[in-house]
N, CA and C of each residue as an Amber inpcrd file, in Angstrom:
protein
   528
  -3.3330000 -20.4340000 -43.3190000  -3.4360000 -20.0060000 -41.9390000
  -4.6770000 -19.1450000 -41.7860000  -5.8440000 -19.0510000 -41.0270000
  -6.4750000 -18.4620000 -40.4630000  -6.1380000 -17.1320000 -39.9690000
  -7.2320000 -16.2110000 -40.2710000  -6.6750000 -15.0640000 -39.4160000
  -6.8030000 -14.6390000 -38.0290000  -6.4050000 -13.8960000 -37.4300000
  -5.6370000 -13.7960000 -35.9560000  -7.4500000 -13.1620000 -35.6400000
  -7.5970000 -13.7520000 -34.3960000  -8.6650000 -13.0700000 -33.1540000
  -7.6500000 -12.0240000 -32.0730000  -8.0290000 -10.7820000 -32.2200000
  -7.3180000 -10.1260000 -31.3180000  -8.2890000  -9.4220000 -30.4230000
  -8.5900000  -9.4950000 -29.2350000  -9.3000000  -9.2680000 -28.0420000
  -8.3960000  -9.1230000 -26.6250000  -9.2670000  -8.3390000 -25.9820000
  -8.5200000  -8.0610000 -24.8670000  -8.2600000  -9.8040000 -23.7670000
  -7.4540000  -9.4060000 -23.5110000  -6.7680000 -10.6140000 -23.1290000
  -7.3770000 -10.4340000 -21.3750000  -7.3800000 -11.7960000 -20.9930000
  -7.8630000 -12.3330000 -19.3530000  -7.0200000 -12.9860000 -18.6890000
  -7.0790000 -12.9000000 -17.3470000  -6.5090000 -14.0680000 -16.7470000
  -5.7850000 -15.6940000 -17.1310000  -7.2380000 -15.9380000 -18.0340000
  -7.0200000 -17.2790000 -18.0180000  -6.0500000 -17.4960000 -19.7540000
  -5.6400000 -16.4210000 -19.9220000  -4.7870000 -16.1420000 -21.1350000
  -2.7590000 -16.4420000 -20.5350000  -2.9340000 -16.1100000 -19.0880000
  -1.9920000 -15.7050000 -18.6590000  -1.3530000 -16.9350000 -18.4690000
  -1.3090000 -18.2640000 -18.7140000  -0.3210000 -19.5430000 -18.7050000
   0.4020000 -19.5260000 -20.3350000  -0.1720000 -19.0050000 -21.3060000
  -0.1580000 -18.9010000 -22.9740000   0.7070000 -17.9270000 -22.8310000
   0.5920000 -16.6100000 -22.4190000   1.0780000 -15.3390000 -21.8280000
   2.9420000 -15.6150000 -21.5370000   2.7110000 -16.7220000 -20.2250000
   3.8040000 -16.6280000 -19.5880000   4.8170000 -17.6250000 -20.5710000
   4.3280000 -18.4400000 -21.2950000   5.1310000 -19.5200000 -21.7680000
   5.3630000 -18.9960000 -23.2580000   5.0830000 -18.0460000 -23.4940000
   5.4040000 -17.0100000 -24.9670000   6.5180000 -15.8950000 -24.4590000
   6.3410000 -15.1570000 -23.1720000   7.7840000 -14.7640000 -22.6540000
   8.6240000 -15.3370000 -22.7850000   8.6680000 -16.5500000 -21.3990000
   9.7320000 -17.4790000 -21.0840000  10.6690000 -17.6340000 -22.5320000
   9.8690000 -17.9900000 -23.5410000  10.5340000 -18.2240000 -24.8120000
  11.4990000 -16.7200000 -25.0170000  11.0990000 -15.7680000 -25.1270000
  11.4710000 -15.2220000 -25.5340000  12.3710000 -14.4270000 -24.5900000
  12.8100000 -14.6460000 -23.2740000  13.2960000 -14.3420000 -22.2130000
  14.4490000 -15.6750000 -22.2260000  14.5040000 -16.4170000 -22.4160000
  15.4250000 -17.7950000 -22.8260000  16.1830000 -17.6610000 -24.1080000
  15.5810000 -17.0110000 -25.0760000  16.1580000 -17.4490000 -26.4030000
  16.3020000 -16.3240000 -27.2030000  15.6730000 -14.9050000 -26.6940000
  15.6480000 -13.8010000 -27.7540000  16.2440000 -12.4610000 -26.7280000
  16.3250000 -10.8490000 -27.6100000  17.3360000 -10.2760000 -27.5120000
  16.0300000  -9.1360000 -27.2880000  14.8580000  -9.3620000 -27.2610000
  13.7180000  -8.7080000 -27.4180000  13.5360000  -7.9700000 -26.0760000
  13.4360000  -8.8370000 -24.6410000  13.8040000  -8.3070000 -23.7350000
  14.8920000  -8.3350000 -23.0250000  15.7420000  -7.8380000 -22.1760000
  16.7720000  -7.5790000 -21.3350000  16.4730000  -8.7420000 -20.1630000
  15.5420000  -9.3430000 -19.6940000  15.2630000 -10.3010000 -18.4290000
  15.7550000 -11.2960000 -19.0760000  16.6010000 -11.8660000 -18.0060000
  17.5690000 -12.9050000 -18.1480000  17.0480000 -14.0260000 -17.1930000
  15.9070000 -14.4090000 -16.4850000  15.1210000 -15.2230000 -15.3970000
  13.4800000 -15.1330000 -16.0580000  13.3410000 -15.7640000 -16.6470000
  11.6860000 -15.9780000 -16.7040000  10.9560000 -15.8930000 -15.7240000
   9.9800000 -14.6230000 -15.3310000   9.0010000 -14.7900000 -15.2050000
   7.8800000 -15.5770000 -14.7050000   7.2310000 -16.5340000 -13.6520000
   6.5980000 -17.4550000 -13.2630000   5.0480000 -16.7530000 -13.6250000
   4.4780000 -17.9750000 -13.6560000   3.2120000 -17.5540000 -13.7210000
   2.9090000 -16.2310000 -12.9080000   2.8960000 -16.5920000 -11.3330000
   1.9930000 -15.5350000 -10.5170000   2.8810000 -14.4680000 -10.5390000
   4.3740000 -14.2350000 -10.9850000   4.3880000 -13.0660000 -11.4120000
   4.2610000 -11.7180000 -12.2280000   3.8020000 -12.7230000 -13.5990000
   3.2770000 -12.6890000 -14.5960000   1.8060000 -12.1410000 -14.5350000
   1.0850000 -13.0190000 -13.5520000  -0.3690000 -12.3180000 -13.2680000
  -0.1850000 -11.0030000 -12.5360000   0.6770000 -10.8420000 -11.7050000
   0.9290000  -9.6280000 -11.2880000   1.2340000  -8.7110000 -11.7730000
   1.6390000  -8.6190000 -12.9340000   1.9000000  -7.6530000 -13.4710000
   0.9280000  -7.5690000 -14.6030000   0.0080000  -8.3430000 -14.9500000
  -1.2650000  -8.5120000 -15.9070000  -2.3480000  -7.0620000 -14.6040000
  -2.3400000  -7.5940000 -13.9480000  -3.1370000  -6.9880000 -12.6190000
  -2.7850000  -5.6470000 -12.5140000  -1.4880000  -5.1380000 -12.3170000
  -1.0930000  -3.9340000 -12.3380000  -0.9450000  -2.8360000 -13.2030000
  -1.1730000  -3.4640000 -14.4890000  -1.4690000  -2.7810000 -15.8760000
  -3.4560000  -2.6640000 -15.9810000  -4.0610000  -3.5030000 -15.4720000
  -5.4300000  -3.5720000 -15.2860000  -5.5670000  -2.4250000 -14.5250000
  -5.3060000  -3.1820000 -13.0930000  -5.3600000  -1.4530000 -12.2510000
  -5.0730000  -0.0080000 -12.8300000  -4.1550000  -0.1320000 -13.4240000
  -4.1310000   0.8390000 -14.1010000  -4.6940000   1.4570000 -15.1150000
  -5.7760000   0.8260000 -15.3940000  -6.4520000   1.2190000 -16.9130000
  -5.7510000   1.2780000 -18.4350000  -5.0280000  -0.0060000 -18.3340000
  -3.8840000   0.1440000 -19.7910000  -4.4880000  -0.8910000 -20.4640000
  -4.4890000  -0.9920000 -21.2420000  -4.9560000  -2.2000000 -22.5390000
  -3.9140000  -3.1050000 -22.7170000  -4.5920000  -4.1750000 -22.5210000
  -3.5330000  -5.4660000 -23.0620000  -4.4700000  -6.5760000 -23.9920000
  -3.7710000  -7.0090000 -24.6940000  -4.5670000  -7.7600000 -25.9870000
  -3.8930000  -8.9550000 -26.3810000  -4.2860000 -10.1690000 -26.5460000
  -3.8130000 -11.4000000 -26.9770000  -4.5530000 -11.4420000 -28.2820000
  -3.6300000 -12.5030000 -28.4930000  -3.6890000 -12.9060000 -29.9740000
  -3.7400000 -14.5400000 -30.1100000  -5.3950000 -14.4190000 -30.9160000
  -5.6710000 -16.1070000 -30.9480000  -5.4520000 -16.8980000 -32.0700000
  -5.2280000 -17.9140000 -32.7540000  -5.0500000 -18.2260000 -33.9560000
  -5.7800000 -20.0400000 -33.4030000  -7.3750000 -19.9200000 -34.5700000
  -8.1030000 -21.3270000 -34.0230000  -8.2370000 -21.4510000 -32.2920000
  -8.5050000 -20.4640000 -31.6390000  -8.2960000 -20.2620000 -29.7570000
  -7.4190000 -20.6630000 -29.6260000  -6.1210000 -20.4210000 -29.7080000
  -4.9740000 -20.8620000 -29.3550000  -4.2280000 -19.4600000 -29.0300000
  -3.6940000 -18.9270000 -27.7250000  -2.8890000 -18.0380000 -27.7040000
  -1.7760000 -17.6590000 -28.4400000  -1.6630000 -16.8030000 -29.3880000
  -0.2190000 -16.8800000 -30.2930000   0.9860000 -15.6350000 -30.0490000
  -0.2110000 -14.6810000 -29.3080000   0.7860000 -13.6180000 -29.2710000
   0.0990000 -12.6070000 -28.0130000   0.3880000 -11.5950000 -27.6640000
  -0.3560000 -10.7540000 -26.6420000   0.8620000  -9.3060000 -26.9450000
   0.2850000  -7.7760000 -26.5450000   0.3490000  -6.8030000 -26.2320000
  -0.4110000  -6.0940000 -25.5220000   0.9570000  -5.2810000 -24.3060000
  -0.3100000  -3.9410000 -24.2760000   0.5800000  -3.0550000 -24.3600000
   0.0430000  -1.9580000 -23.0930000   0.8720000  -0.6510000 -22.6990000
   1.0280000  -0.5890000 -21.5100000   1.8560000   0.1360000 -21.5310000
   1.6390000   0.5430000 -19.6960000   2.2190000   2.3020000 -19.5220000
   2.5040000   2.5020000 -18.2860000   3.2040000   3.7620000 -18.1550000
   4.6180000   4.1750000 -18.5300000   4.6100000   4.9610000 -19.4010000
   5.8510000   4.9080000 -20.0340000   7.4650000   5.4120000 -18.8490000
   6.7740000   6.2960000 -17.5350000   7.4090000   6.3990000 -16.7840000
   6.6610000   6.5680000 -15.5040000   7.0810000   6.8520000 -14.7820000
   5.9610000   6.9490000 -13.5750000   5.4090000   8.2290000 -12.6310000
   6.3940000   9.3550000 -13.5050000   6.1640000  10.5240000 -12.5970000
   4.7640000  11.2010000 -13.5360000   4.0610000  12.2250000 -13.2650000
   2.7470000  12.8290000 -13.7290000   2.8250000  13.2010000 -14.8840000
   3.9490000  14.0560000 -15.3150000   4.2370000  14.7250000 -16.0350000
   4.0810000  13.6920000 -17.9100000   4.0490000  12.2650000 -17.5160000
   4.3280000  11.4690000 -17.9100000   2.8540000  10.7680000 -18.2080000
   1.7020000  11.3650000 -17.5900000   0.5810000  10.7890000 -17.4830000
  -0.0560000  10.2840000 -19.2180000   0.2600000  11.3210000 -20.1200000
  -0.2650000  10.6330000 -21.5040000   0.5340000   9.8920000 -22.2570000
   1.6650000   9.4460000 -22.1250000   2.4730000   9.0730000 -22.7740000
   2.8660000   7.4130000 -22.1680000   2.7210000   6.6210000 -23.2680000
   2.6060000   4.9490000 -22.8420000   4.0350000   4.2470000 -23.5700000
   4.2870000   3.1080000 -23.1090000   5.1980000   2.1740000 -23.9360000
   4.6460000   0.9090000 -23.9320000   4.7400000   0.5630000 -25.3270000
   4.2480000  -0.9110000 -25.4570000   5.1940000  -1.8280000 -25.9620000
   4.5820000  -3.2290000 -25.6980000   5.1470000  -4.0750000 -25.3670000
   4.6370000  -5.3630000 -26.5530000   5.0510000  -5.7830000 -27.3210000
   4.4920000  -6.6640000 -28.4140000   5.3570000  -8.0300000 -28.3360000
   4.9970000  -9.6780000 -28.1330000   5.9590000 -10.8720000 -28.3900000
   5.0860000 -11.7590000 -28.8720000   5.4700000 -12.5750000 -29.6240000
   4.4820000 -13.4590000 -30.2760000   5.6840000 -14.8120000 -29.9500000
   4.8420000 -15.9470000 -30.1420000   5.2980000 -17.5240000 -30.3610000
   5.7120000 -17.1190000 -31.4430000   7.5720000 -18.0940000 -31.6220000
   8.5580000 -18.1390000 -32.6380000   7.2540000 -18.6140000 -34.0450000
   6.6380000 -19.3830000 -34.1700000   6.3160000 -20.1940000 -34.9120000
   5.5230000 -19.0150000 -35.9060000   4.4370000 -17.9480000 -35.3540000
   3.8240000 -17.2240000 -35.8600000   4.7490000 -15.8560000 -36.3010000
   5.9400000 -15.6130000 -36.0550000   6.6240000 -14.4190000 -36.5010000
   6.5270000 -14.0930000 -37.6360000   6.3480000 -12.8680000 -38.5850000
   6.4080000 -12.8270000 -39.7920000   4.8620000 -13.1020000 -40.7060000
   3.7480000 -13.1090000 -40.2010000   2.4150000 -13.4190000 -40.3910000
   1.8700000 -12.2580000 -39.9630000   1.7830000 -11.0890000 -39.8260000
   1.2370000 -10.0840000 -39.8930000   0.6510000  -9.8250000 -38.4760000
   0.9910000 -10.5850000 -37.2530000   0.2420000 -10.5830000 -35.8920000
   0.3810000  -9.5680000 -35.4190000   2.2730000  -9.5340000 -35.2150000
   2.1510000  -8.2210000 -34.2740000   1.9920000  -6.7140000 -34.8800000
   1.9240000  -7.3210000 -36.5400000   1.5120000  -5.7090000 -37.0190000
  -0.4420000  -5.2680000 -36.4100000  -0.8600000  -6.5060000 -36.3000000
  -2.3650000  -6.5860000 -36.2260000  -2.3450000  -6.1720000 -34.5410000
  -1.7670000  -6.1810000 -33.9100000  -1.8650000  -6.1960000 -32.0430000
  -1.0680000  -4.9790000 -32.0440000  -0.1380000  -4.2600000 -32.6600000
   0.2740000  -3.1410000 -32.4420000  -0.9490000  -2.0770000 -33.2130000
  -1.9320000  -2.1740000 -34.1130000  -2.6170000  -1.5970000 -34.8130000
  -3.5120000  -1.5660000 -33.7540000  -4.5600000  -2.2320000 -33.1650000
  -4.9860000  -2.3960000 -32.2980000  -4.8990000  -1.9610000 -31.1940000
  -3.5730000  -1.9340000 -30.5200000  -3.3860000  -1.2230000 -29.5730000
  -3.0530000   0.4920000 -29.6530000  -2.7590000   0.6730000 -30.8830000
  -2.6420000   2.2870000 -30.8770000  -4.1690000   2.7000000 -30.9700000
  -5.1220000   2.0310000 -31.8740000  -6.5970000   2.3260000 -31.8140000
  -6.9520000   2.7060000 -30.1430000  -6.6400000   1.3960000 -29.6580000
  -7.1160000   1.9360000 -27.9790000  -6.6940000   2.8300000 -27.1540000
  -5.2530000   3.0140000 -27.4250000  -4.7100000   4.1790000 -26.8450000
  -5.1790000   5.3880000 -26.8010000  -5.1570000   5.5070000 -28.4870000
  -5.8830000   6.8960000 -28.6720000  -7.4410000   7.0400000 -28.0290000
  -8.1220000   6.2510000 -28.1490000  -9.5480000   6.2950000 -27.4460000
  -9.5080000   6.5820000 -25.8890000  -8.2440000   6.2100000 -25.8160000
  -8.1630000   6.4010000 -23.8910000  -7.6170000   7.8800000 -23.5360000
  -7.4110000   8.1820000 -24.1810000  -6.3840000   9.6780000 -24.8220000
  -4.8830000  10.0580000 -24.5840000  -4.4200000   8.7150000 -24.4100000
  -3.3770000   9.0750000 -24.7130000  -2.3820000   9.5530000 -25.6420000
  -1.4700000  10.0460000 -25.7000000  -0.9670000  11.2460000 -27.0150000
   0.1470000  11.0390000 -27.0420000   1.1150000  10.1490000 -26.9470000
   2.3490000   9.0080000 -27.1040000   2.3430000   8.0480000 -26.9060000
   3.1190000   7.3740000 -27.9990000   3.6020000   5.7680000 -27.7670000
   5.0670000   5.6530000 -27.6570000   5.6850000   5.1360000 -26.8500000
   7.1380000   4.8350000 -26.7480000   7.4030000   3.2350000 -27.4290000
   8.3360000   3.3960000 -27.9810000   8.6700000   1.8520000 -28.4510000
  10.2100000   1.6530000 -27.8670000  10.4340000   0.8240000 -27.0130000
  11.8550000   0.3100000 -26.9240000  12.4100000  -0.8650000 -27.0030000
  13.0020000  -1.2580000 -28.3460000  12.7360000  -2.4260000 -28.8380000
  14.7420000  -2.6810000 -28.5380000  14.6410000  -3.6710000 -27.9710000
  15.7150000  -4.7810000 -27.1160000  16.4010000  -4.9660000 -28.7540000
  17.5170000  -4.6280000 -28.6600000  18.5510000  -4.9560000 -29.4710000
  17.9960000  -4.5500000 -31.4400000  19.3860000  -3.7630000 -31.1930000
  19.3930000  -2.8420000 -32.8390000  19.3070000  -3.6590000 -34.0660000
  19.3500000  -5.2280000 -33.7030000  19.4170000  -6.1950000 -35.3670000
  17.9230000  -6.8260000 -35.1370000  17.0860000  -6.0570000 -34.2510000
  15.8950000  -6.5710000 -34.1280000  14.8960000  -6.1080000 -35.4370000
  14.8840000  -6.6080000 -36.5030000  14.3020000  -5.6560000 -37.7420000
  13.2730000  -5.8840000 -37.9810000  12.6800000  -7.1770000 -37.3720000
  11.1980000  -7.5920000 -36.9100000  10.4570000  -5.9930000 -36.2920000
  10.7620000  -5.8620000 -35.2060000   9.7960000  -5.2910000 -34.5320000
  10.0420000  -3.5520000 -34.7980000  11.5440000  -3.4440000 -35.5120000
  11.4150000  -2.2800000 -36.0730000  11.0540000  -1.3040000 -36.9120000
  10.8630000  -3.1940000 -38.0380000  10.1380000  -2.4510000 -39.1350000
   8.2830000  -2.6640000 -38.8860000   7.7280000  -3.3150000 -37.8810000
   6.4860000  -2.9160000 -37.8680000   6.3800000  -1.7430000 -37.0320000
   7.3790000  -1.3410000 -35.9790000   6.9810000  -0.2430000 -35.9770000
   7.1310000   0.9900000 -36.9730000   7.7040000   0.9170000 -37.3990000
   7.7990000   1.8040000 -38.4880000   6.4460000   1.7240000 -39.5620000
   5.8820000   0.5000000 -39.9740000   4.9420000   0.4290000 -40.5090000
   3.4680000   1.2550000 -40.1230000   3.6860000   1.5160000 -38.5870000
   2.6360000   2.0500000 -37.8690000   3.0140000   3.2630000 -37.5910000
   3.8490000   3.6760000 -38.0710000   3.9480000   5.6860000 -37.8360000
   5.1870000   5.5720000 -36.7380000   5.8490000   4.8860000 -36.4300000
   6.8230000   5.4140000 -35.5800000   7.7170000   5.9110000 -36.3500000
   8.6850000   6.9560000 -35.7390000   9.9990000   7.2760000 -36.0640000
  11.0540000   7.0250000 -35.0530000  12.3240000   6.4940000 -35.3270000
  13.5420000   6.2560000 -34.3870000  13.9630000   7.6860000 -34.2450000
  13.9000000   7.9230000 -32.7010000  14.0220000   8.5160000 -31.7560000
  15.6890000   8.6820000 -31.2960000  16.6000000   7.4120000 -31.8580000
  17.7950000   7.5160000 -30.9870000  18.0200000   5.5870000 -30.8010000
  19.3550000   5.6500000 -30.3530000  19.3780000   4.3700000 -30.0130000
  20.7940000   4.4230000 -28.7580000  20.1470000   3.7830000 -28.1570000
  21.0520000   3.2930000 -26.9430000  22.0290000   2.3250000 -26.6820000
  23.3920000   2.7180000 -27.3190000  24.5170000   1.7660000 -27.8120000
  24.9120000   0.7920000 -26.3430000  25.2760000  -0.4780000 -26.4060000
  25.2070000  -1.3720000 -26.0090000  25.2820000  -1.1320000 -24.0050000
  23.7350000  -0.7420000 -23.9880000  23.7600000  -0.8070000 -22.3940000
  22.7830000  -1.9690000 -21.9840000  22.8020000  -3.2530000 -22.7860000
  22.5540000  -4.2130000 -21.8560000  23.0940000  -5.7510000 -22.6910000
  23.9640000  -6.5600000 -21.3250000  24.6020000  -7.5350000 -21.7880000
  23.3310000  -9.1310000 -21.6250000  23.3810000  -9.6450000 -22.2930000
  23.0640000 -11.2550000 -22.3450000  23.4970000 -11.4720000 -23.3320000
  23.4370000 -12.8360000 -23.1600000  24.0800000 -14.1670000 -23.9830000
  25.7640000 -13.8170000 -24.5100000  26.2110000 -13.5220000 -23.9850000
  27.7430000 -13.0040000 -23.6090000  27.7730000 -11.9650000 -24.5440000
  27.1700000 -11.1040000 -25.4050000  27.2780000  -9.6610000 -25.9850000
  26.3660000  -8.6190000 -25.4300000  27.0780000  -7.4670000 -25.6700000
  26.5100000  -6.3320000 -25.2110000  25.5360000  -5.7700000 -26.1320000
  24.1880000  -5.3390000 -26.2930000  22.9080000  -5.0030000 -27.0310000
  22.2370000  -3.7460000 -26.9800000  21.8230000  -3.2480000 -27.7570000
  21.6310000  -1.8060000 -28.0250000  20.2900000  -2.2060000 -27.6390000
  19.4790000  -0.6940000 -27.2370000  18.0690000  -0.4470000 -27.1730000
  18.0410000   0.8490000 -28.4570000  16.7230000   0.5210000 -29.7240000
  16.2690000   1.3640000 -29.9150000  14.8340000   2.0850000 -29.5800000
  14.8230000   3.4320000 -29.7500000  13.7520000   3.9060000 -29.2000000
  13.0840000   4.6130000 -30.0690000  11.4760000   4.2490000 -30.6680000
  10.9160000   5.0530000 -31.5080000   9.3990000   5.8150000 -31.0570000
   9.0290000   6.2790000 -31.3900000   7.8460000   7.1330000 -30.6220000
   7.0550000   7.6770000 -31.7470000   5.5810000   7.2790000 -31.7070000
   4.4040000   7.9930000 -32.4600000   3.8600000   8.4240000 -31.5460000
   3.3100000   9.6720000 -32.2160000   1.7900000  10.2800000 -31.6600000
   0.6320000   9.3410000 -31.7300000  -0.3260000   9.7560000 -30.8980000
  -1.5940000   8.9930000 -30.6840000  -2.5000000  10.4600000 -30.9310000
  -3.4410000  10.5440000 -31.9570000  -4.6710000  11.3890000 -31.8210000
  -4.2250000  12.4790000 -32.0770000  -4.2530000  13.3360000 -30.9890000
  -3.7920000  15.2050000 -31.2910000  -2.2330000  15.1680000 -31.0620000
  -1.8540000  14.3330000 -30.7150000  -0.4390000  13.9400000 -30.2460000
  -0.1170000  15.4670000 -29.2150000   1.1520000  16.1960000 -29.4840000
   1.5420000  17.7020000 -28.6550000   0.7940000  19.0370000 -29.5710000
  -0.5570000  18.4290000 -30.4170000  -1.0220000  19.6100000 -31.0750000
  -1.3120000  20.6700000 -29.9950000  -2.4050000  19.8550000 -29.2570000
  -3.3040000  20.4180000 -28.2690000  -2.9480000  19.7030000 -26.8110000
  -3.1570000  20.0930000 -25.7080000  -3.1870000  20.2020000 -24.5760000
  -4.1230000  19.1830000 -24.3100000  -4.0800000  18.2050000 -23.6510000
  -5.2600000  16.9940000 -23.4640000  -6.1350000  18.1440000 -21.7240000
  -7.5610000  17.6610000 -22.2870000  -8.2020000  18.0900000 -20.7350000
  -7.7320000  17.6880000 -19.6450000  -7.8270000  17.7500000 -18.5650000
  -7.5760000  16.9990000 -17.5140000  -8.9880000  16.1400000 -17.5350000
């Protein structure tokens, strides 16, 4: 296998984008959305993370979309302004190939350059050991876990929640 091209991801990423959800919105425990996603809503929310100045990054294997991450606002009130949650899914086929350790590495690089000084991880269901143990690989620590407050595929599913620092993390006081 070739190794992964990881670059900030475009528009024209966003049909690769939406049909790597859908999968995983159909068949996995990763997110809580139980309705896929359509394209133009999909771009809309590509758009609204842009507007916002958040990093999002796909993942190419031979130009082929295989995977994508970014961040966004981890909540929405001010107080909340440095602190992000990201979002990592790859195509079934590439799981286990080092991608989303490579797109979560990546994206904490940018974070910190943007200055932000948290990462939130809330990773959709507690037997998810994929995405727990790369976060863990990247400095997170579990934070807590959120016993079964969301139902699909007829069981009820835990959220865990892990959180690294970015940069000075709560050393120092970021400028305004």
């Amino acid at each position: 296998m070739s190794s992964p091209e990881i670059r900030p991801a475009e528009e024209a990423d966003l049909p690769f984008i939406t049909a790597i959800y859908e999968h995983a919105v159909r068949h996995g425990t990763a997110t809580f959305e139980l309705t896929p996603p359509d394209l133009a809503e999909m771009t809309r929310r590509y758009r609204a993370l842009m507007d916002g100045g958040f990093p999002y990054f796909a993942a190419t294997l031979d130009g082929r979309v295989v995977g994508y991450a970014y961040a966004g606002a981890y909540r929405p009130r001010p107080a909340y302004r440095f602190t992000v949650e990201n979002s990592i899914y790859l195509e079934p086929a590439t799981h286990r190939r080092g991608i989303g350790l490579q797109l979560l590495q990546r994206l904490i690089l940018e974070c910190e350059a943007r200055g932000y000084r948290q990462m939130i991880a809330v990773i959709g269901d507690s037997a998810n050991a994929g995405s727990i143990g790369v976060h863990t690989r990247c400095g997170f620590k579990l934070i807590g876990t959120h016993p079964n407050v969301g139902l699909k595929f007829g069981r009820w599913l835990d959220t865990v929640m892990m959180q690294r620092a970015l940069g000075e993390g709560a050393t120092t006081v970021p400028a305004e």
